Coordinates of C-alpha atoms in Angstrom, one line a residue:
X877 CA 50.2 -171.1 3.3
X878 CA 50.4 -171.3 7.0
X879 CA 54.2 -170.6 6.8
X880 CA 53.5 -167.6 4.7
X881 CA 51.0 -166.2 7.2
X882 CA 53.5 -166.8 10.0
X883 CA 56.2 -165.0 8.0
X884 CA 53.9 -162.0 7.3
X885 CA 52.8 -161.9 11.0
X886 CA 56.5 -161.8 12.1
X887 CA 57.2 -159.0 9.6
X888 CA 54.1 -157.0 10.8
X889 CA 55.2 -157.5 14.4
X890 CA 58.7 -156.2 13.6
X891 CA 57.3 -153.2 11.9
X892 CA 54.9 -152.4 14.6
X893 CA 57.6 -152.9 17.2
X894 CA 59.9 -150.6 15.4
X895 CA 57.2 -147.9 15.1
X896 CA 56.4 -148.2 18.9
X897 CA 60.1 -147.9 19.6
X898 CA 60.4 -144.8 17.5
X899 CA 57.3 -143.2 19.0
X900 CA 58.4 -144.0 22.5
X901 CA 61.9 -142.8 21.9
X902 CA 61.1 -139.9 19.5
X903 CA 62.5 -137.2 21.7
X904 CA 65.9 -139.0 22.1
X905 CA 66.1 -139.8 18.4
X906 CA 65.5 -136.2 17.4
X907 CA 68.1 -135.1 20.1
X908 CA 70.7 -137.4 18.7
X909 CA 69.9 -136.4 15.1
X910 CA 70.3 -132.7 16.0
X911 CA 73.6 -133.3 17.7
X912 CA 75.1 -135.4 14.9
X913 CA 73.8 -133.4 12.0
X914 CA 74.6 -130.1 13.7
X915 CA 78.2 -131.2 14.5
X916 CA 78.7 -132.3 10.9
X917 CA 77.3 -129.1 9.4
X918 CA 79.1 -126.6 11.7
X919 CA 82.2 -128.6 12.2
X920 CA 82.1 -127.8 15.9
X921 CA 80.5 -129.8 18.8
X922 CA 76.7 -129.4 19.0
X923 CA 74.9 -130.6 22.1
X924 CA 71.3 -130.6 23.3
X925 CA 70.0 -130.9 26.8
X926 CA 66.5 -132.1 26.0
X927 CA 63.9 -132.4 23.2
X928 CA 60.1 -132.6 23.7
X929 CA 57.9 -133.6 20.8
X930 CA 54.1 -133.0 21.0
X931 CA 52.9 -135.0 18.1
X932 CA 49.2 -134.1 18.7
X933 CA 49.9 -130.4 18.5
X934 CA 52.6 -130.6 15.8
X935 CA 55.0 -128.8 18.1
X936 CA 58.5 -129.4 19.3
X937 CA 60.7 -127.8 22.0
X938 CA 64.4 -128.0 22.1
X939 CA 66.2 -126.9 25.3
X940 CA 69.8 -126.2 25.9
X941 CA 71.2 -126.3 22.4
X942 CA 74.8 -125.3 22.5
X943 CA 77.2 -124.8 19.6
X944 CA 80.8 -125.0 20.6
X945 CA 83.9 -123.2 19.4
X946 CA 86.2 -123.9 16.5
X947 CA 89.8 -124.8 17.2
X948 CA 91.8 -121.9 18.4
X949 CA 89.0 -120.2 20.4
X950 CA 88.8 -120.6 24.1
X951 CA 85.4 -119.3 25.5
X952 CA 83.0 -122.0 26.8
X953 CA 80.9 -121.9 23.6
X954 CA 79.9 -119.7 20.7
X955 CA 76.1 -120.1 21.0
X956 CA 73.8 -121.2 23.8
X957 CA 70.4 -121.0 22.1
X958 CA 68.2 -121.1 25.1
X959 CA 64.7 -122.4 24.4
X960 CA 63.7 -123.2 20.8
X961 CA 60.0 -123.8 19.9
X962 CA 59.0 -125.1 16.5
X963 CA 55.4 -125.2 15.1
X964 CA 54.8 -127.4 12.1
X965 CA 51.9 -127.5 9.6
X966 CA 50.7 -131.1 10.3
X967 CA 49.2 -131.5 6.8
X968 CA 52.7 -131.2 5.3
X969 CA 54.3 -134.1 7.3
X970 CA 53.9 -136.5 4.4
X971 CA 54.8 -134.0 1.7
X972 CA 58.2 -133.6 -0.1
X973 CA 58.6 -130.1 1.5
X974 CA 57.9 -129.7 5.2
X975 CA 56.0 -126.5 6.1
X976 CA 57.1 -125.0 9.3
X977 CA 54.9 -122.2 10.5
X978 CA 57.1 -120.7 13.2
X979 CA 60.5 -121.1 14.9
X980 CA 61.1 -119.1 18.1
X981 CA 64.6 -118.9 19.6
X982 CA 64.2 -117.3 23.1
X983 CA 67.1 -115.9 25.1
X984 CA 70.1 -117.0 23.1
X985 CA 73.4 -116.2 24.6
X986 CA 76.3 -115.6 22.2
X987 CA 80.0 -115.2 22.9
X988 CA 81.8 -113.3 20.1
X989 CA 85.5 -114.2 20.5
X990 CA 88.1 -112.4 18.5
X991 CA 90.9 -114.4 17.0
X992 CA 93.5 -113.9 14.3
X993 CA 91.8 -111.5 11.9
X994 CA 88.5 -113.3 12.4
X995 CA 86.0 -114.5 15.0
X996 CA 84.5 -117.7 16.2
X997 CA 81.1 -116.8 14.8
X998 CA 82.5 -115.9 11.4
X999 CA 84.5 -119.2 11.4
X1000 CA 81.4 -121.3 12.1
X1001 CA 79.4 -119.4 9.4
X1002 CA 82.2 -120.2 6.9
X1003 CA 82.1 -123.9 8.0
X1004 CA 78.3 -124.0 7.2
X1005 CA 78.8 -122.3 3.9
X1006 CA 81.5 -124.7 3.0
X1007 CA 79.3 -127.7 3.9
X1008 CA 76.5 -126.3 1.8
X1009 CA 78.9 -125.8 -1.1
X1010 CA 80.1 -129.4 -0.9
X1011 CA 76.6 -131.0 -0.8
X1012 CA 74.8 -128.7 -3.2
X1013 CA 77.2 -128.3 -6.1
X1014 CA 77.3 -125.2 -8.3
X1015 CA 75.1 -122.3 -7.2
X1016 CA 71.6 -122.4 -8.7
X1017 CA 71.9 -126.1 -9.7
X1018 CA 68.7 -127.0 -7.8
X1019 CA 66.6 -124.2 -9.3
X1020 CA 65.2 -126.4 -12.0
X1021 CA 64.7 -129.5 -9.9
X1022 CA 61.5 -130.4 -8.0
X1023 CA 61.6 -131.2 -4.3
X1024 CA 61.5 -134.9 -4.7
X1025 CA 64.6 -134.9 -6.9
X1026 CA 66.5 -132.6 -4.5
X1027 CA 65.5 -134.8 -1.6
X1028 CA 66.8 -137.9 -3.5
X1029 CA 70.0 -136.2 -4.4
X1030 CA 70.8 -134.8 -0.9
X1031 CA 69.0 -137.5 1.1
X1032 CA 67.1 -135.2 3.3
X1033 CA 63.9 -133.3 3.8
X1034 CA 63.5 -129.8 2.6
X1035 CA 61.6 -127.1 4.5
X1036 CA 59.8 -123.8 4.1
X1037 CA 59.7 -121.7 7.2
X1038 CA 57.2 -118.9 7.4
X1039 CA 58.7 -117.1 10.4
X1040 CA 61.9 -117.3 12.5
X1041 CA 61.9 -115.1 15.7
X1042 CA 65.1 -114.6 17.7
X1043 CA 64.4 -112.5 20.8
X1044 CA 65.7 -111.6 24.3
X1045 CA 69.2 -112.4 23.3
X1046 CA 72.6 -111.3 24.7
X1047 CA 76.1 -111.1 23.3
X1048 CA 79.5 -110.9 25.0
X1049 CA 82.7 -110.1 23.3
X1050 CA 86.0 -111.6 24.4
X1051 CA 89.4 -112.5 23.1
X1052 CA 91.8 -115.3 24.1
X1053 CA 94.4 -112.9 25.5
X1054 CA 92.0 -111.1 27.8
X1055 CA 92.0 -113.8 30.4
X1056 CA 88.2 -114.4 30.4
X1057 CA 87.4 -110.7 30.6
X1058 CA 84.2 -109.9 28.7
X1059 CA 82.0 -107.0 27.7
X1060 CA 78.3 -107.8 27.3
X1061 CA 75.3 -106.1 25.7
X1062 CA 71.8 -107.1 24.5
X1063 CA 71.2 -108.6 21.0
X1064 CA 68.7 -106.9 18.7
X1065 CA 65.6 -109.0 18.0
X1066 CA 65.7 -110.8 14.6
X1067 CA 62.7 -111.7 12.4
X1068 CA 63.2 -113.8 9.3
X1069 CA 60.5 -114.7 6.8
X1070 CA 59.8 -117.2 4.0
X1071 CA 63.0 -119.2 4.3
X1072 CA 63.2 -121.7 1.4
X1073 CA 60.0 -120.4 -0.3
X1074 CA 61.6 -119.4 -3.5
X1075 CA 63.9 -122.4 -3.9
X1076 CA 61.7 -125.5 -3.7
X1077 CA 62.4 -125.5 0.1
X1078 CA 65.7 -125.3 1.9
X1079 CA 67.9 -128.0 3.3
X1080 CA 68.6 -128.0 7.1
X1081 CA 72.1 -126.8 6.3
X1082 CA 70.7 -123.9 4.3
X1083 CA 68.3 -123.0 7.1
X1084 CA 71.2 -123.1 9.6
X1085 CA 73.2 -120.8 7.3
X1086 CA 70.4 -118.3 7.0
X1087 CA 69.8 -118.2 10.8
X1088 CA 73.6 -118.0 11.6
X1089 CA 74.1 -115.2 9.0
X1090 CA 71.2 -113.2 10.5
X1091 CA 72.6 -113.7 14.1
X1092 CA 76.1 -112.8 12.9
X1093 CA 74.7 -109.6 11.5
X1094 CA 72.9 -108.8 14.8
X1095 CA 76.1 -109.6 16.8
X1096 CA 78.2 -107.4 14.6
X1097 CA 75.7 -104.5 15.0
X1098 CA 75.7 -104.9 18.8
X1099 CA 79.4 -105.3 19.5
X1100 CA 80.4 -102.6 17.1
X1101 CA 78.6 -100.1 19.3
X1102 CA 80.3 -101.3 22.5
X1103 CA 82.9 -99.1 24.2
X1104 CA 86.0 -101.2 23.6
X1105 CA 88.0 -99.0 25.9
X1106 CA 85.8 -100.5 28.7
X1107 CA 86.9 -103.9 27.7
X1108 CA 90.5 -102.9 28.1
X1109 CA 90.0 -101.2 31.5
X1110 CA 91.9 -103.0 34.2
X1111 CA 94.1 -104.7 31.7
X1112 CA 97.0 -104.0 34.1
X1113 CA 95.4 -106.5 36.6
X1114 CA 96.6 -109.3 34.4
X1115 CA 99.6 -107.6 32.7
X1116 CA 101.8 -110.7 33.1
X1117 CA 99.4 -112.7 30.9
X1118 CA 99.3 -109.9 28.3
X1119 CA 103.0 -109.1 28.1
X1120 CA 104.0 -112.2 26.2
X1121 CA 101.2 -112.0 23.7
X1122 CA 101.8 -108.3 23.0
X1123 CA 105.5 -109.0 22.5
X1124 CA 104.8 -111.9 20.2
X1125 CA 102.4 -109.7 18.2
X1126 CA 105.1 -107.0 17.9
X1127 CA 102.6 -104.3 18.8
X1128 CA 103.9 -100.7 19.0
X1129 CA 105.5 -99.8 22.3
X1130 CA 105.9 -103.4 23.5
X1131 CA 109.3 -104.3 24.8
X1132 CA 108.4 -107.8 25.8
X1133 CA 110.5 -110.5 24.1
X1134 CA 113.2 -108.0 23.2
X1135 CA 115.1 -108.0 26.5
X1136 CA 114.0 -104.5 27.5
X1137 CA 112.2 -103.6 30.7
X1138 CA 108.5 -102.8 30.5
X1139 CA 107.8 -99.5 32.4
X1140 CA 104.0 -99.9 32.2
X1141 CA 103.7 -97.4 29.3
X1142 CA 104.5 -100.2 26.8
X1143 CA 101.7 -102.3 28.2
X1144 CA 99.2 -99.4 27.9
X1145 CA 100.4 -98.7 24.3
X1146 CA 100.0 -102.4 23.5
X1147 CA 96.5 -102.5 25.1
X1148 CA 95.5 -99.4 23.1
X1149 CA 96.7 -101.0 19.9
X1150 CA 94.8 -104.2 20.6
X1151 CA 91.7 -102.3 21.4
X1152 CA 91.9 -100.3 18.2
X1153 CA 92.5 -103.5 16.2
X1154 CA 89.5 -105.1 17.7
X1155 CA 87.4 -102.0 16.9
X1156 CA 88.5 -102.3 13.3
X1157 CA 87.8 -106.0 13.1
X1158 CA 84.3 -105.5 14.5
X1159 CA 83.4 -102.7 12.1
X1160 CA 83.7 -100.0 14.7
X1161 CA 85.9 -96.9 14.6
X1162 CA 89.6 -97.7 14.9
X1163 CA 91.7 -94.7 16.0

């Protein structure tokens, strides 16, 4: 009997010690989880500067969350999401579906980089959609399942989010051949409601897809209104870096790569063509 009591005591001490460790290191555990899960879902590097969990107030703060770029894009990152605040309904912490009252993303900074007939933002969004497709199966498959079944199948918590606010954001547009030149503008505020409410809750990947899709729409709206000619101004200052790409692309008026001399007009013609192509890609008017 004494041996049994000793064994139970050891088990209890191990469990208590584990809980104390988790509580003491909760911030770092959540930080690591966000980075690992975010990288897996988006297929680009996700990093977080710091996480602060206030358990008594059911509130969390995430600072310096950055989403990197897919292969083939060269700006420092796609997203820098500033400060993120999350408020949770404490009564739902033990329920199959976690109820999040509010998520606020304050001062996100986005770099929209144009690539070959696509952009870094669109590529990341497709990565997330692909991940969801792999783990969720056919569309609508979960509609008849309850939250516990879905959690068991997908090994994760599902959430319902009342409100997501994205505010005070900015967006810059760039392209790899522009040598770091950017054109910036403000990002429209975004307000999303009732994420996951009609589908037994949403997985974290589905939440990410909803938010990225909304941000992508806001980005497109902003950059399509930019004066793309302004982005191309001063292009002659780095004509040497542009000549080869324009020749490779075979743009109208470019003599690079063909052995002919470039009298300056070919570079301007190439720059105009690139500017018009970018306008068309972004949904703006292409002349």
